[in-house]
Amino acid sequence: MRGIAATLRFQVTDNAGVFDSGRRGMIWSFWHNKMFLIPWLHHEWFAHVPGTILTSPSGDGQVIADICAEFGIEAERGSSSKPQQGMSALIALAGKVREGYEVGITPDGPRGPAFRLQPGIVKLGQLTGCAIVPVRIHYSRSWKFRTWDQFELPLPFATVTMVFDPQVIIPRRLSEEEFEAHRLALETTMRQPV
């Protein structure tokens, strides 16, 4: 990861204020197939902000947790397909947010469907009042794996285009219909081409 990242060029659009000095922690939302660079990016650009990421309790989740640990990012284990684990992870993440941690979530993970935003991230924003930042990433050249999410590995010397979209604040009190409207709006934003 470090070797590839050292060769990449970055074009960044910050509409969320992630580079503003004195900003508060945020919930980063990025698709599962674009997560490769996130641990390195957070360490390089925001090492002064403690970070944690949601990973599944599977073996793959352990690999992600181990990689994140190399970059000083903690991992909280949970699964959207197992409600009890998902709820305990949500409670733990809410506690981290209150402590000032930045949280990274792949809202279509750990098993998809790809680009379908699961409700957990919206619920976390609702519970904590913490801003959700949609992070859209495009690689000019990449290798796509034959996985459910078509995981992308940027090739050396590629250009990485990143867009931090405006912060999304989820109101604490919402009807089911309003909650779904916020979920769909966030998903729509994240599906926009970079």
Coordinates of C-alpha atoms in Angstrom, one line a residue:
M1 CA 0.0 0.0 0.0
R2 CA 2.8 2.4 0.9
G3 CA 4.7 1.5 -2.2
I4 CA 1.8 2.1 -4.6
A5 CA 0.7 5.2 -2.8
A6 CA 4.1 6.8 -3.1
T7 CA 3.7 6.8 -6.9
L8 CA 0.2 8.2 -7.1
R9 CA -0.9 11.7 -8.0
F10 CA -3.9 13.2 -6.3
Q11 CA -6.5 15.6 -7.4
V12 CA -8.7 16.5 -4.3
T13 CA -11.9 18.5 -4.1
D14 CA -12.7 19.3 -0.5
N15 CA -16.4 20.4 -0.2
A16 CA -16.6 19.1 3.3
G17 CA -13.9 21.1 5.1
V18 CA -11.9 18.0 6.0
F19 CA -8.7 20.0 5.7
D20 CA -9.9 22.8 7.8
S21 CA -7.9 23.4 11.0
G22 CA -9.8 22.7 14.2
R23 CA -12.5 20.7 12.5
R24 CA -14.3 18.0 14.5
G25 CA -14.3 14.3 13.8
M26 CA -16.4 13.0 10.9
I27 CA -17.9 9.8 9.7
W28 CA -16.3 8.9 6.3
S29 CA -18.6 7.0 3.9
F30 CA -16.8 5.3 1.0
W31 CA -17.7 2.3 -1.1
H32 CA -16.2 -1.1 -0.2
N33 CA -14.4 -1.4 -3.6
K34 CA -12.5 1.9 -3.0
M35 CA -11.2 1.3 0.5
F36 CA -7.7 0.4 -0.5
L37 CA -6.1 3.8 0.1
I38 CA -8.2 5.0 3.0
P39 CA -5.9 3.8 5.9
W40 CA -2.8 5.3 4.2
L41 CA -4.6 8.5 3.3
H42 CA -5.9 9.0 6.9
H43 CA -2.4 8.4 8.3
E44 CA -0.7 10.7 5.8
W45 CA -3.2 13.6 5.9
F46 CA -5.0 13.3 9.3
A47 CA -2.7 11.4 11.7
H48 CA -3.5 13.9 14.4
V49 CA -7.1 12.8 14.4
P50 CA -7.7 9.4 16.0
G51 CA -9.5 7.0 13.7
T52 CA -11.5 3.8 13.8
I53 CA -13.1 1.7 11.0
L54 CA -16.0 -0.7 11.0
T55 CA -15.0 -4.2 9.8
S56 CA -16.8 -7.5 9.6
P57 CA -16.1 -10.3 12.2
S58 CA -15.0 -12.5 9.3
G59 CA -11.4 -13.5 8.3
D60 CA -11.4 -10.8 5.7
G61 CA -12.5 -8.3 8.3
Q62 CA -9.5 -9.4 10.4
V63 CA -7.1 -8.7 7.5
I64 CA -8.6 -5.2 7.1
A65 CA -8.3 -4.7 10.9
D66 CA -4.6 -5.7 10.9
I67 CA -3.8 -3.4 7.9
C68 CA -5.6 -0.5 9.6
A69 CA -3.6 -1.1 12.8
E70 CA -0.4 -0.6 10.8
F71 CA -1.6 2.9 10.1
G72 CA -2.8 3.7 13.7
I73 CA -6.4 3.1 13.0
E74 CA -8.5 1.0 15.4
A75 CA -11.1 -1.5 14.2
E76 CA -14.6 -2.1 15.5
R77 CA -16.0 -5.5 14.5
G78 CA -19.7 -5.8 13.4
S79 CA -22.0 -7.1 10.7
S80 CA -25.1 -5.7 9.0
S81 CA -26.2 -9.3 8.4
K82 CA -26.1 -10.1 12.1
P83 CA -28.3 -7.6 14.0
Q84 CA -26.9 -8.2 17.5
Q85 CA -23.3 -7.8 16.3
G86 CA -24.3 -4.8 14.2
M87 CA -26.0 -3.1 17.1
S88 CA -23.1 -3.6 19.5
A89 CA -20.7 -2.2 16.9
L90 CA -23.0 0.8 16.4
I91 CA -23.0 1.5 20.1
A92 CA -19.2 1.2 20.3
L93 CA -18.7 3.5 17.3
A94 CA -21.1 6.1 18.8
G95 CA -18.8 6.0 21.9
K96 CA -15.7 6.6 19.7
V97 CA -17.4 9.5 17.9
R98 CA -18.1 11.1 21.3
E99 CA -14.4 10.7 22.2
G100 CA -13.5 12.6 19.0
Y101 CA -12.6 9.7 16.8
E102 CA -13.0 9.8 13.0
V103 CA -15.0 6.8 11.8
G104 CA -14.7 5.1 8.4
I105 CA -17.6 3.0 7.1
T106 CA -18.1 1.1 3.9
P107 CA -21.9 1.3 3.8
D108 CA -22.3 -1.4 1.2
G109 CA -20.1 -3.9 3.0
P110 CA -19.2 -6.5 4.0
R111 CA -21.1 -8.5 1.4
G112 CA -23.2 -6.1 -0.6
P113 CA -25.0 -5.6 -2.7
A114 CA -22.5 -3.2 -4.2
F115 CA -23.3 0.5 -4.1
R116 CA -26.4 -0.2 -1.9
L117 CA -26.1 2.0 1.2
Q118 CA -27.2 0.0 4.3
P119 CA -29.0 2.0 7.0
G120 CA -26.3 1.6 9.8
I121 CA -24.3 4.7 8.8
V122 CA -27.4 6.9 8.7
K123 CA -28.4 5.5 12.2
L124 CA -24.9 6.3 13.5
G125 CA -25.2 9.9 12.2
Q126 CA -28.6 10.2 13.8
L127 CA -27.5 8.9 17.1
T128 CA -24.4 11.0 17.4
G129 CA -25.1 14.2 15.5
C130 CA -21.7 13.7 13.8
A131 CA -21.4 14.8 10.2
I132 CA -21.3 12.1 7.5
V133 CA -18.9 12.9 4.7
P134 CA -19.4 11.1 1.4
V135 CA -16.0 10.3 -0.1
R136 CA -16.0 9.5 -3.8
I137 CA -12.8 8.1 -5.4
H138 CA -11.7 7.4 -8.9
Y139 CA -8.5 5.8 -10.2
S140 CA -7.3 6.7 -13.7
R141 CA -5.9 3.2 -14.0
S142 CA -6.7 0.2 -11.7
W143 CA -6.9 -3.5 -11.5
K144 CA -10.5 -4.8 -10.8
F145 CA -10.8 -8.0 -8.9
R146 CA -13.6 -10.5 -9.7
T147 CA -15.3 -10.0 -6.4
W148 CA -18.9 -9.0 -5.4
D149 CA -17.8 -5.4 -5.3
Q150 CA -15.3 -5.4 -8.1
F151 CA -12.6 -4.3 -5.7
E152 CA -10.2 -1.8 -7.3
L153 CA -6.4 -1.7 -6.8
P154 CA -4.9 1.5 -8.2
L155 CA -2.0 0.8 -10.5
P156 CA 1.3 2.6 -9.9
F157 CA 1.5 6.1 -11.2
A158 CA -2.3 6.4 -11.6
T159 CA -4.1 9.6 -10.8
V160 CA -6.5 9.4 -7.9
T161 CA -9.4 11.8 -8.0
M162 CA -11.1 12.3 -4.7
V163 CA -14.2 14.3 -3.8
F164 CA -15.2 15.0 -0.3
D165 CA -18.8 16.0 -0.7
P166 CA -20.6 18.4 1.7
Q167 CA -21.2 17.2 5.2
V168 CA -24.5 15.5 5.8
I169 CA -26.2 16.0 9.2
I170 CA -28.9 13.5 10.1
P171 CA -31.7 14.9 12.4
R172 CA -32.2 13.0 15.6
R173 CA -35.9 12.6 15.2
L174 CA -37.1 11.1 11.9
S175 CA -40.1 9.2 10.7
E176 CA -39.4 5.9 8.8
E177 CA -40.1 7.7 5.6
E178 CA -37.8 10.6 6.4
F179 CA -35.1 8.2 7.5
E180 CA -35.4 6.4 4.2
A181 CA -35.2 9.7 2.3
H182 CA -31.9 10.5 4.0
R183 CA -30.5 7.1 3.3
L184 CA -31.5 7.3 -0.4
A185 CA -30.1 10.8 -0.7
L186 CA -26.7 9.8 0.7
E187 CA -26.7 6.7 -1.6
T188 CA -27.5 8.9 -4.6
T189 CA -24.7 11.3 -3.7
M190 CA -22.2 8.5 -3.4
R191 CA -23.2 6.9 -6.7
Q192 CA -22.4 10.1 -8.6
P193 CA -19.5 9.8 -11.0
V194 CA -16.2 11.5 -10.0

